[in-house]
Each structure stands twice: as structure tokens, then as C-alpha cells.
């Protein structure tokens, strides 16, 4: 939280400094020029350009000059040439109706300095020298306001004179439907560039901080995903001294402890299975000897006991295979294998007919013994649950860096809500929980352990015909 607070304060300070600097440049310094400082310069230049054009052309051409100039900005204009204290003569009148406050302000504020009435209670100003009274003044913006749904700008334009008396004056009124007026009243481009500059500076300030958090969060997410897949040898790969760093360290400690716990559990299961194999073998031998000594009426009971013993022996064998597959990752040696030949050999061992749709060029990297066991278990599982006459297909396709093997049968399949659990040890769908179906729920668990030991992944889905589809992804050779 302290780091977030410091970065936020720095961000706000930079934004404030950038805004103040941009405001000073765009709108001029001082509070009285915030609303019209930038526009004053543009309006003054516009008025001086008109005055220069007026000096080169006769008065009959002034309407055309004004209309041509204002057409560049998409505004309308009204030009009045002042004469004495009267209303003057109208040269251009294209603005339409003018609100009375706008008209009054234009006439009052646009009077030349030597014609303004004296201030209340004061004395008349001394008249300026004749030379100064005849000197043309610069174009003077009077106001820039919004009224009656339009934007209005007033300018006082000094006109060319003939050297007698004070210079004549023209009052120009501009009307626009929008605040920009083609860039004459307000120019949006500097604001846009300023906003982009502030955004870039903000991104430059925040990007290292945010990217650092998101990268580490991605590492945490990937690490927890690997732990969920059973890979407990997980390292975050980066160190931090904040709360996220503490989370990463805790995840690594948790992964180590979970790995130790899983390893001890597998060793315990292997030891138990190994120790039980000898008593079960002796028991089955004794049952075989006892079979010849019992009377015929007792043999059905003996056969029932023999079936239980055989089931227990099969369970111990699968348990040993499961523990061996789970501990094989540390000593597995990967080699290049032809996938088509591997599946064909596994099908031949299991005595199952498989429709092979695998090209000869599909080569994978893995442990031959583990993958033969994995593919064989899938084929055996299909034959057991889909029946002897089931159709099994095997197809392969290349994905970046891997080859995906799909084994599919046309059996009854597995409910969608149970697909994610069929690789769990000792888990069997409800329809498979019968003595006739056989199995201890370790066959597909052995498949998952064998495939992961070879650096691959395994998943289950519903096939096109409703059967079970097992998808095995293996590194490409």
C-alpha cells in the first residue's frame, strides 16, 4: 500500500505540473485571460489581415474580402464602419439577428479611446496630440462570448485614413455555431496533443509498476496451475520484498510440502501393495491346494473366495503400477518414438482392433514403456466398459511443438460432470461400480501419471458418437 500511495502521489504531481504548464502556454498567464487568452492572438491576427486587405482594395471590394476570409473558418460576419457618434454604415450583414446584449457591448466597448465619454464624476481626458490621434491602432479583440446558442466574437479594426483627424474605425462581429469556429475561436489540436502527452507520461510512470505486478501475478498463476496438475517442483522464478513476494515464497513452501506429502503417500501405497502381494499369493496358492481336498458341495464357496482373492491381487498389481508411474518422472529417459507403431503395438498387446488414422511421420518424444502402458490402459478401459465389439479409433494431429493423440470409442461414455474426475485415483463413475465391470479406478490414473512423466498432458471429453474420448498431448520429436 505504501508503494501504491507513493506512485499515485508522483502520478498526480506530474499530471498537475503538466496541466499547469500547458494551461500557461495555451491560455496565457493570469486568471483574467484563461477564457480568451489563446483566442485573442488568433482574432488579432485575423483582424490585422483584414485591415491589410482593406488598405490594398477600395471600399467596394471590402464585402468580398470579408466573405472570403470568414469562409475559410466557416463563420458569418457583420462589418460596420463607424462615423462620428452615429451608428455608422453597414458594409456586411450576414450574421442574422444579433442579441441585444451582443450589439450593445460591441457598440460600447468598440468605441475608439478618444470618443469614449468621460468616467462618471471625472474630468474630460486631455485630447491626444494630432500625430497620435491619426496613428492607426492594432486590431483589437473586444469579446468572445456565447449567447443565443451561438458563439460571438467582436473586433475593432482601425481603417486606412487620409491623414485628417483620428483614424476611422470598423466594428467586426463574427458568429459561429460551435466553439472552434474552424480553429479561429478555439483550437482543439493543442489540447489533444497535450492530452496525449499527459497520457504518455502517465503510462511511462505507471507501466513499470503495473507490469511488475502483472508479471509476478502471472508467475503466481502459472505456478499454482502447475501445482494443481501435480507438479510440485515449482519455482516462481523471481523475488520481491512486498506482499506478493511473501505470497510467492509461501507458494513455493507449500509446493515443497505438498510434494513431500505426495511422495510419502506414494511410497506408503507402494510399500503396502508390495507387502500384501506375498500374503495374497500364498493365499491363492493355499486355495488352489484346498480345492482338491474339499467336497463338491463346498466348491462354490471356494470359487467365490478365489474370485475375491483374484480381485485383490489385480488391485495390488494396479496399485503398484500407479505408484511406479507416479515416481517414474525422476528417472524417465525420453526418446524419439513413432506414434503409429506405438499405438499398433499397444493394441496388439491388448488384443483390440483399432482404426489407425495416424501418419507414419508422426514422431513423439517419450518413454516407450510408460507410453505403451498408458495407451494400453486406455484401450483396455474402452474394451471393458464399451464391450468386446466396440469400435476404437486412434487419430493424431500436429499442434505447435506437440502431437495430439485422440483415442475414442463408441461406448456409453461418461457423464459430462464426471469427465474431469476420471483421472483421479480410485474414482469410478457410478455405472462402473460393479464387480462385473471390474477395475479399481486406477487405470486412467496410471495413464495420467505415465503421460505427465513424459512431459505431456491428458484430458477427457465426450466423443462424437457419445463414447469416451481421451486426448493425449506429447512433445513432438
Coordinates of C-alpha atoms in Angstrom, one line a residue:
X1 CA 0.0 0.0 0.0
X2 CA 2.9 2.4 0.7
X3 CA 4.3 1.8 -2.8
X4 CA 0.9 2.3 -4.4
X5 CA 0.5 5.6 -2.4
X6 CA 3.9 6.9 -3.4
X7 CA 3.4 6.1 -7.1
X8 CA -0.1 7.6 -7.0
X9 CA 1.2 10.8 -5.4
X10 CA 4.0 11.1 -8.1
X11 CA 1.5 10.5 -10.8
X12 CA -0.8 13.3 -9.6
X13 CA 2.1 15.7 -9.2
X14 CA 3.3 15.1 -12.7
X15 CA -0.3 15.5 -14.1
X16 CA -0.7 18.8 -12.1
X17 CA 2.6 20.1 -13.4
X18 CA 1.9 19.1 -17.0
X19 CA -1.6 20.7 -16.8
X20 CA -0.3 23.9 -15.3
X21 CA 2.5 24.2 -18.0
X22 CA 0.1 23.5 -20.8
X23 CA -2.5 25.9 -19.4
X24 CA 0.1 28.7 -19.1
X25 CA 1.2 28.2 -22.7
X26 CA -2.2 27.7 -24.3
X27 CA -4.3 30.2 -22.4
X28 CA -1.7 32.8 -21.4
X29 CA -0.7 33.7 -17.9
X30 CA -3.2 35.2 -15.4
X31 CA -6.7 34.3 -14.4
X32 CA -8.3 37.1 -16.5
X33 CA -7.0 35.5 -19.7
X34 CA -8.0 31.9 -19.0
X35 CA -11.1 32.0 -21.2
X36 CA -9.8 34.1 -24.1
X37 CA -6.0 34.4 -24.0
X38 CA -5.2 32.0 -26.8
X39 CA -8.2 33.2 -28.9
X40 CA -7.1 36.8 -28.6
X41 CA -3.9 36.2 -30.6
X42 CA -5.8 34.4 -33.4
X43 CA -8.5 37.1 -33.6
X44 CA -6.0 39.9 -33.6
X45 CA -4.1 38.3 -36.5
X46 CA -7.3 37.7 -38.3
X47 CA -8.3 41.4 -37.9
X48 CA -4.9 42.7 -38.9
X49 CA -5.0 40.6 -42.1
X50 CA -8.4 42.1 -42.9
X51 CA -7.1 45.7 -42.3
X52 CA -4.2 45.0 -44.6
X53 CA -6.5 43.7 -47.3
X54 CA -8.7 46.8 -46.8
X55 CA -5.7 49.1 -47.4
X56 CA -5.0 47.5 -50.7
X57 CA -8.5 47.5 -52.1
X58 CA -11.3 50.1 -52.5
X59 CA -14.2 50.1 -50.1
X60 CA -16.5 48.5 -52.8
X61 CA -14.3 45.3 -52.5
X62 CA -14.5 45.0 -48.7
X63 CA -17.6 42.8 -48.6
X64 CA -15.9 40.3 -50.9
X65 CA -12.8 40.4 -48.8
X66 CA -14.7 39.8 -45.6
X67 CA -16.8 37.0 -47.0
X68 CA -13.7 35.3 -48.5
X69 CA -11.8 35.5 -45.1
X70 CA -14.6 34.3 -42.9
X71 CA -15.5 31.4 -45.4
X72 CA -12.1 29.9 -44.5
X73 CA -13.3 29.3 -40.9
X74 CA -17.0 28.6 -41.6
X75 CA -18.3 31.6 -39.7
X76 CA -20.6 34.5 -40.7
X77 CA -19.7 38.2 -40.2
X78 CA -21.2 41.7 -39.8
X79 CA -19.0 44.7 -40.6
X80 CA -20.0 48.3 -39.6
X81 CA -17.9 51.3 -40.4
X82 CA -18.2 54.0 -37.6
X83 CA -18.7 57.6 -38.5
X84 CA -18.7 60.2 -35.6
X85 CA -21.1 59.3 -32.8
X86 CA -23.7 57.8 -35.2
X87 CA -24.4 54.1 -35.8
X88 CA -22.2 54.1 -38.9
X89 CA -22.8 52.4 -42.1
X90 CA -23.2 48.6 -42.6
X91 CA -20.8 47.1 -45.1
X92 CA -21.5 43.3 -44.5
X93 CA -24.5 41.9 -42.7
X94 CA -24.5 38.1 -42.8
X95 CA -24.9 37.1 -39.1
X96 CA -28.7 37.2 -39.0
X97 CA -30.4 38.5 -35.8
X98 CA -27.9 39.7 -33.2
X99 CA -28.9 39.5 -29.5
X100 CA -29.2 43.0 -27.9
X101 CA -26.5 42.4 -25.3
X102 CA -24.0 41.5 -28.0
X103 CA -25.0 44.6 -30.1
X104 CA -24.8 46.9 -27.1
X105 CA -21.4 45.5 -26.0
X106 CA -20.0 45.8 -29.5
X107 CA -21.0 49.5 -29.7
X108 CA -19.9 50.4 -26.2
X109 CA -16.6 48.6 -26.0
X110 CA -15.7 49.1 -29.6
X111 CA -15.6 52.9 -29.5
X112 CA -12.2 54.4 -30.1
X113 CA -10.4 55.7 -26.9
X114 CA -10.7 59.4 -28.0
X115 CA -14.5 59.1 -28.4
X116 CA -15.4 57.4 -25.1
X117 CA -17.4 59.5 -22.7
X118 CA -15.5 60.7 -19.5
X119 CA -15.9 58.5 -16.5
X120 CA -18.7 59.5 -14.0
X121 CA -17.6 62.3 -11.7
X122 CA -14.3 62.8 -13.5
X123 CA -12.9 65.3 -15.9
X124 CA -12.5 65.1 -19.6
X125 CA -9.3 63.5 -20.8
X126 CA -6.9 65.8 -22.5
X127 CA -7.0 65.2 -26.2
X128 CA -4.1 63.3 -27.7
X129 CA -1.6 65.0 -29.9
X130 CA -2.6 65.3 -33.6
X131 CA 0.1 62.9 -34.7
X132 CA -1.0 60.2 -32.2
X133 CA -4.7 60.7 -32.9
X134 CA -4.0 60.0 -36.6
X135 CA -1.8 56.9 -35.9
X136 CA -3.5 53.6 -36.8
X137 CA -4.0 51.3 -33.9
X138 CA -3.7 47.5 -34.0
X139 CA -6.8 45.3 -34.5
X140 CA -8.4 44.9 -31.0
X141 CA -10.5 41.8 -30.0
X142 CA -13.3 43.1 -27.8
X143 CA -15.1 39.9 -26.5
X144 CA -15.6 36.2 -27.1
X145 CA -18.9 35.0 -25.6
X146 CA -21.7 32.5 -26.0
X147 CA -25.3 33.8 -26.4
X148 CA -28.5 32.6 -28.0
X149 CA -27.0 29.2 -28.8
X150 CA -24.1 30.7 -30.8
X151 CA -20.5 31.9 -30.2
X152 CA -19.8 35.6 -30.9
X153 CA -16.5 37.5 -31.3
X154 CA -16.2 41.3 -31.6
X155 CA -13.2 43.1 -33.1
X156 CA -12.4 46.8 -33.5
X157 CA -10.5 47.3 -36.8
X158 CA -8.6 50.6 -37.5
X159 CA -9.2 51.6 -41.1
X160 CA -6.8 53.4 -43.5
X161 CA -7.2 57.2 -43.2
X162 CA -6.3 60.2 -45.3
X163 CA -4.4 62.0 -42.6
X164 CA -7.3 64.2 -41.4
X165 CA -8.5 63.7 -37.8
X166 CA -8.5 60.4 -35.9
X167 CA -8.3 57.2 -38.0
X168 CA -11.7 55.7 -38.9
X169 CA -12.9 52.6 -37.1
X170 CA -14.8 49.4 -38.2
X171 CA -16.6 47.0 -35.9
X172 CA -16.5 43.4 -37.0
X173 CA -18.9 40.9 -35.4
X174 CA -18.2 37.1 -36.0
X175 CA -20.8 34.4 -35.4
X176 CA -20.1 30.6 -35.2
X177 CA -22.3 27.6 -34.4
X178 CA -19.5 25.9 -32.5
X179 CA -16.8 26.9 -30.1
X180 CA -14.0 26.0 -32.5
X181 CA -15.0 28.2 -35.4
X182 CA -12.6 26.3 -37.7
X183 CA -9.8 27.0 -35.2
X184 CA -10.3 30.7 -35.0
X185 CA -12.1 30.9 -31.6
X186 CA -10.7 27.7 -30.1
X187 CA -8.1 25.3 -31.4
X188 CA -8.6 21.7 -30.2
X189 CA -5.4 20.3 -31.6
X190 CA -3.0 21.6 -28.9
X191 CA -5.4 20.2 -26.2
X192 CA -5.4 16.8 -28.0
X193 CA -1.6 16.8 -28.3
X194 CA -1.3 17.9 -24.7
X195 CA -3.7 15.2 -23.5
X196 CA -1.8 12.6 -25.5
X197 CA 1.5 13.9 -23.9
X198 CA 0.0 13.6 -20.4
X199 CA -1.2 10.1 -21.2
X200 CA 2.2 9.0 -22.5
X201 CA 3.9 10.4 -19.4
X202 CA 1.3 8.7 -17.2
X203 CA 1.9 5.4 -19.0
X204 CA 5.6 5.8 -18.7
X205 CA 5.2 6.3 -14.9
X206 CA 2.7 3.5 -14.2
X207 CA 3.9 0.9 -16.8
X208 CA 6.9 -0.4 -14.8
X209 CA 4.9 -0.6 -11.6
X210 CA 1.8 -2.2 -13.2
X211 CA 3.9 -4.5 -15.4
X212 CA 5.9 -5.7 -12.5
X213 CA 2.8 -6.6 -10.6
X214 CA 1.1 -8.3 -13.5
X215 CA 4.2 -10.3 -14.5
X216 CA 4.6 -11.6 -11.0
X217 CA 0.9 -12.3 -10.7
X218 CA 1.2 -14.3 -14.0
X219 CA 4.1 -16.2 -12.4
X220 CA 1.9 -17.0 -9.4
X221 CA -1.0 -18.1 -11.6
X222 CA 1.3 -20.4 -13.7
X223 CA 2.9 -21.8 -10.6
X224 CA -0.4 -22.6 -8.9
X225 CA -1.6 -24.2 -12.2
X226 CA 1.4 -26.5 -12.2
X227 CA 0.8 -27.4 -8.6
X228 CA -2.8 -28.2 -9.4
X229 CA -1.6 -30.5 -12.2
X230 CA 0.6 -32.4 -9.7
X231 CA 3.9 -30.8 -10.5
X232 CA 5.2 -29.9 -7.0
X233 CA 8.7 -29.0 -8.1
X234 CA 7.6 -25.4 -8.8
X235 CA 9.6 -22.3 -8.6
X236 CA 8.2 -18.7 -9.0
X237 CA 11.5 -17.6 -10.7
X238 CA 11.6 -14.1 -9.2
X239 CA 11.9 -12.4 -5.8
X240 CA 10.0 -9.5 -4.4
X241 CA 10.0 -7.9 -0.9
X242 CA 6.4 -6.9 -0.8
X243 CA 3.2 -8.8 -0.1
X244 CA 3.3 -10.5 -3.5
X245 CA 6.8 -11.7 -2.8
X246 CA 5.5 -13.2 0.5
X247 CA 2.8 -15.0 -1.4
X248 CA 5.3 -16.4 -3.9
X249 CA 7.5 -17.6 -1.1
X250 CA 4.5 -19.2 0.7
X251 CA 3.5 -20.9 -2.6
X252 CA 7.0 -22.4 -3.0
X253 CA 7.0 -23.7 0.6
X254 CA 3.5 -25.1 0.1
X255 CA 4.6 -26.8 -3.1
X256 CA 7.6 -28.4 -1.4
X257 CA 5.5 -29.7 1.5
X258 CA 2.8 -31.0 -0.9
X259 CA 5.4 -32.8 -2.9
X260 CA 6.9 -34.4 0.2
X261 CA 3.4 -35.4 1.3
X262 CA 2.6 -36.9 -2.1
X263 CA 5.9 -38.7 -2.3
X264 CA 5.4 -40.2 1.2
X265 CA 1.9 -41.2 0.3
X266 CA 3.0 -42.9 -2.9
X267 CA 5.8 -44.7 -1.1
X268 CA 3.4 -45.8 1.6
X269 CA 1.0 -47.2 -1.0
X270 CA 3.8 -48.9 -2.8
X271 CA 5.1 -50.5 0.4
X272 CA 1.7 -51.6 1.4
X273 CA 1.0 -53.1 -2.0
X274 CA 4.3 -54.8 -2.1
X275 CA 4.0 -56.3 1.4
X276 CA 0.4 -57.5 0.6
X277 CA 1.5 -59.2 -2.7
X278 CA 3.3 -62.1 -0.9
X279 CA 0.4 -63.0 1.5
X280 CA -2.2 -62.8 -1.3
X281 CA 0.0 -65.0 -3.5
X282 CA 0.3 -67.6 -0.6
X283 CA -3.4 -67.3 0.0
X284 CA -4.2 -68.1 -3.7
X285 CA -1.8 -71.0 -3.6
X286 CA -3.5 -72.4 -0.5
X287 CA -6.9 -72.0 -2.1
X288 CA -5.6 -74.0 -5.1
X289 CA -4.4 -76.8 -2.8
X290 CA -7.6 -76.7 -0.8
X291 CA -9.7 -77.0 -3.9
X292 CA -8.6 -80.7 -4.4
X293 CA -9.4 -81.6 -0.7
X294 CA -12.9 -80.1 -0.5
X295 CA -16.1 -81.9 -1.2
X296 CA -18.0 -80.9 -4.3
X297 CA -20.8 -79.1 -2.3
X298 CA -18.2 -76.7 -0.8
X299 CA -16.5 -75.8 -4.1
X300 CA -18.9 -72.8 -5.0
X301 CA -17.9 -71.1 -1.8
X302 CA -14.2 -71.8 -2.6
X303 CA -14.7 -70.3 -6.1
X304 CA -16.2 -67.2 -4.6
X305 CA -13.2 -66.8 -2.2
X306 CA -10.9 -67.4 -5.2
X307 CA -12.6 -64.5 -7.1
X308 CA -12.1 -62.2 -4.2
X309 CA -8.5 -63.1 -4.0
X310 CA -8.0 -62.6 -7.7
X311 CA -9.7 -59.2 -7.5
X312 CA -7.4 -58.3 -4.5
X313 CA -4.4 -59.4 -6.5
X314 CA -5.4 -57.3 -9.5
X315 CA -5.9 -54.3 -7.2
X316 CA -2.5 -54.7 -5.8
X317 CA -1.0 -55.0 -9.2
X318 CA -2.7 -51.8 -10.4
X319 CA -1.6 -50.0 -7.2
X320 CA 2.0 -51.0 -7.8
X321 CA 1.8 -49.8 -11.4
X322 CA 0.2 -46.5 -10.3
X323 CA 3.0 -45.8 -7.8
X324 CA 5.7 -46.8 -10.3
X325 CA 4.2 -44.5 -12.9
X326 CA 4.0 -41.6 -10.4
X327 CA 7.6 -41.9 -9.4
X328 CA 9.0 -42.6 -12.9
X329 CA 9.3 -38.9 -13.8
X330 CA 12.6 -38.5 -11.9
X331 CA 14.3 -41.3 -13.9
X332 CA 12.4 -41.2 -17.2
X333 CA 14.6 -41.2 -20.4
X334 CA 12.8 -39.6 -23.4
X335 CA 13.5 -41.0 -26.8
X336 CA 12.1 -40.5 -30.3
X337 CA 9.2 -42.8 -31.0
X338 CA 6.9 -43.4 -33.9
X339 CA 3.4 -42.8 -32.7
X340 CA 1.6 -45.1 -35.2
X341 CA 3.9 -48.0 -34.3
X342 CA 3.5 -47.4 -30.6
X343 CA -0.4 -47.4 -30.8
X344 CA -0.3 -50.5 -33.0
X345 CA 1.9 -52.4 -30.6
X346 CA -0.3 -51.4 -27.6
X347 CA -3.4 -52.6 -29.5
X348 CA -1.7 -55.9 -30.4
X349 CA -0.8 -56.5 -26.7
X350 CA -4.3 -55.9 -25.6
X351 CA -5.9 -57.8 -28.4
X352 CA -8.0 -54.9 -29.5
X353 CA -8.8 -53.8 -33.1
X354 CA -8.1 -50.1 -33.6
X355 CA -8.8 -47.9 -36.6
X356 CA -5.5 -46.2 -37.0
X357 CA -5.6 -42.7 -38.6
X358 CA -2.0 -41.8 -37.7
X359 CA 0.6 -40.8 -40.3
X360 CA 3.9 -42.5 -40.5
X361 CA 5.7 -39.2 -39.9
X362 CA 4.1 -38.5 -36.5
X363 CA 7.0 -38.9 -34.1
X364 CA 6.9 -38.1 -30.4
X365 CA 9.4 -37.9 -27.5
X366 CA 8.7 -40.1 -24.5
X367 CA 9.4 -43.2 -22.5
X368 CA 8.4 -46.3 -24.6
X369 CA 7.4 -48.4 -21.6
X370 CA 5.3 -45.7 -19.9
X371 CA 3.5 -44.8 -23.1
X372 CA 2.8 -48.4 -24.0
X373 CA 1.3 -48.8 -20.6
X374 CA -0.8 -45.6 -20.9
X375 CA -2.2 -46.4 -24.4
X376 CA -2.8 -50.0 -23.4
X377 CA -4.8 -48.9 -20.3
X378 CA -7.0 -46.6 -22.4
X379 CA -7.7 -49.4 -24.9
X380 CA -8.4 -51.9 -22.0
X381 CA -10.7 -49.4 -20.4
X382 CA -12.6 -49.0 -23.7
X383 CA -13.0 -52.7 -24.2
X384 CA -14.0 -53.2 -20.5
X385 CA -16.7 -50.5 -20.4
X386 CA -17.8 -50.4 -24.1
X387 CA -17.9 -54.1 -24.7
X388 CA -15.9 -56.6 -26.8
X389 CA -17.5 -55.4 -30.1
X390 CA -16.8 -51.7 -29.6
X391 CA -15.1 -49.7 -32.3
X392 CA -12.0 -47.8 -31.2
X393 CA -10.3 -45.2 -33.4
X394 CA -6.9 -43.5 -33.0
X395 CA -6.1 -40.2 -34.7
X396 CA -3.3 -37.7 -34.4
X397 CA -2.7 -34.1 -35.4
X398 CA 0.1 -31.7 -35.0
X399 CA -0.1 -28.6 -32.8
X400 CA 2.8 -26.2 -32.2
X401 CA 5.6 -28.2 -30.6
X402 CA 3.3 -31.2 -29.8
X403 CA 1.4 -34.1 -31.3
X404 CA -2.1 -34.7 -30.1
X405 CA -3.3 -38.3 -30.0
X406 CA -7.0 -38.9 -29.7
X407 CA -8.4 -42.3 -28.7
X408 CA -12.1 -42.7 -29.0
X409 CA -14.7 -45.5 -28.5
X410 CA -18.4 -45.8 -29.3
X411 CA -19.4 -47.0 -25.8
X412 CA -21.8 -45.4 -23.4
X413 CA -19.3 -42.7 -22.4
X414 CA -19.0 -40.8 -19.2
X415 CA -21.4 -38.1 -17.9
X416 CA -20.0 -34.6 -18.6
X417 CA -19.9 -33.7 -14.9
X418 CA -17.7 -36.7 -14.2
X419 CA -15.2 -36.2 -17.1
X420 CA -12.9 -34.0 -15.0
X421 CA -12.6 -36.7 -12.3
X422 CA -11.9 -39.9 -14.2
X423 CA -8.2 -39.5 -13.9
X424 CA -8.4 -39.3 -10.1
X425 CA -7.1 -42.4 -8.2
X426 CA -9.8 -44.9 -7.2
X427 CA -12.5 -42.8 -8.8
X428 CA -15.1 -44.7 -10.9
X429 CA -18.3 -43.4 -12.4
X430 CA -21.5 -44.8 -10.8
X431 CA -22.2 -47.1 -13.8
X432 CA -18.8 -48.7 -13.4
X433 CA -19.2 -49.5 -9.7
X434 CA -19.9 -53.2 -10.2
X435 CA -18.0 -56.4 -9.8
X436 CA -18.7 -57.3 -13.4
X437 CA -17.2 -54.1 -14.7
X438 CA -14.0 -54.8 -12.8
X439 CA -11.2 -52.4 -12.2
X440 CA -10.2 -50.5 -9.1
X441 CA -10.3 -47.0 -10.6
X442 CA -6.6 -46.8 -11.2
X443 CA -6.3 -47.5 -14.9
X444 CA -6.8 -43.9 -16.1
X445 CA -4.8 -42.6 -13.2
X446 CA -1.9 -44.6 -14.4
X447 CA -2.5 -43.1 -17.9
X448 CA -2.3 -39.6 -16.5
X449 CA 0.8 -40.3 -14.4
X450 CA 2.6 -42.0 -17.3
X451 CA 1.8 -39.2 -19.7
X452 CA 2.9 -36.5 -17.3
X453 CA 6.1 -38.3 -16.6
X454 CA 6.9 -37.9 -20.3
X455 CA 6.2 -34.2 -20.3
X456 CA 2.7 -34.5 -21.8
X457 CA -0.9 -33.7 -20.9
X458 CA -4.1 -35.8 -20.9
X459 CA -7.7 -34.8 -21.0
X460 CA -11.1 -36.5 -21.5
X461 CA -14.2 -35.4 -23.5
X462 CA -17.4 -36.8 -25.0
X463 CA -16.9 -38.3 -28.4
X464 CA -19.0 -37.6 -31.5
X465 CA -20.9 -40.9 -31.0
X466 CA -21.4 -40.3 -27.3
X467 CA -18.4 -42.5 -26.2
X468 CA -15.3 -41.6 -24.3
X469 CA -12.6 -39.6 -26.0
X470 CA -9.1 -39.5 -24.4
X471 CA -6.8 -36.8 -25.7
X472 CA -3.1 -37.2 -25.0
X473 CA -0.7 -34.4 -26.0
X474 CA 3.0 -35.3 -26.2
X475 CA 6.2 -33.4 -27.2
X476 CA 7.0 -33.6 -30.9
X477 CA 10.2 -35.3 -31.8

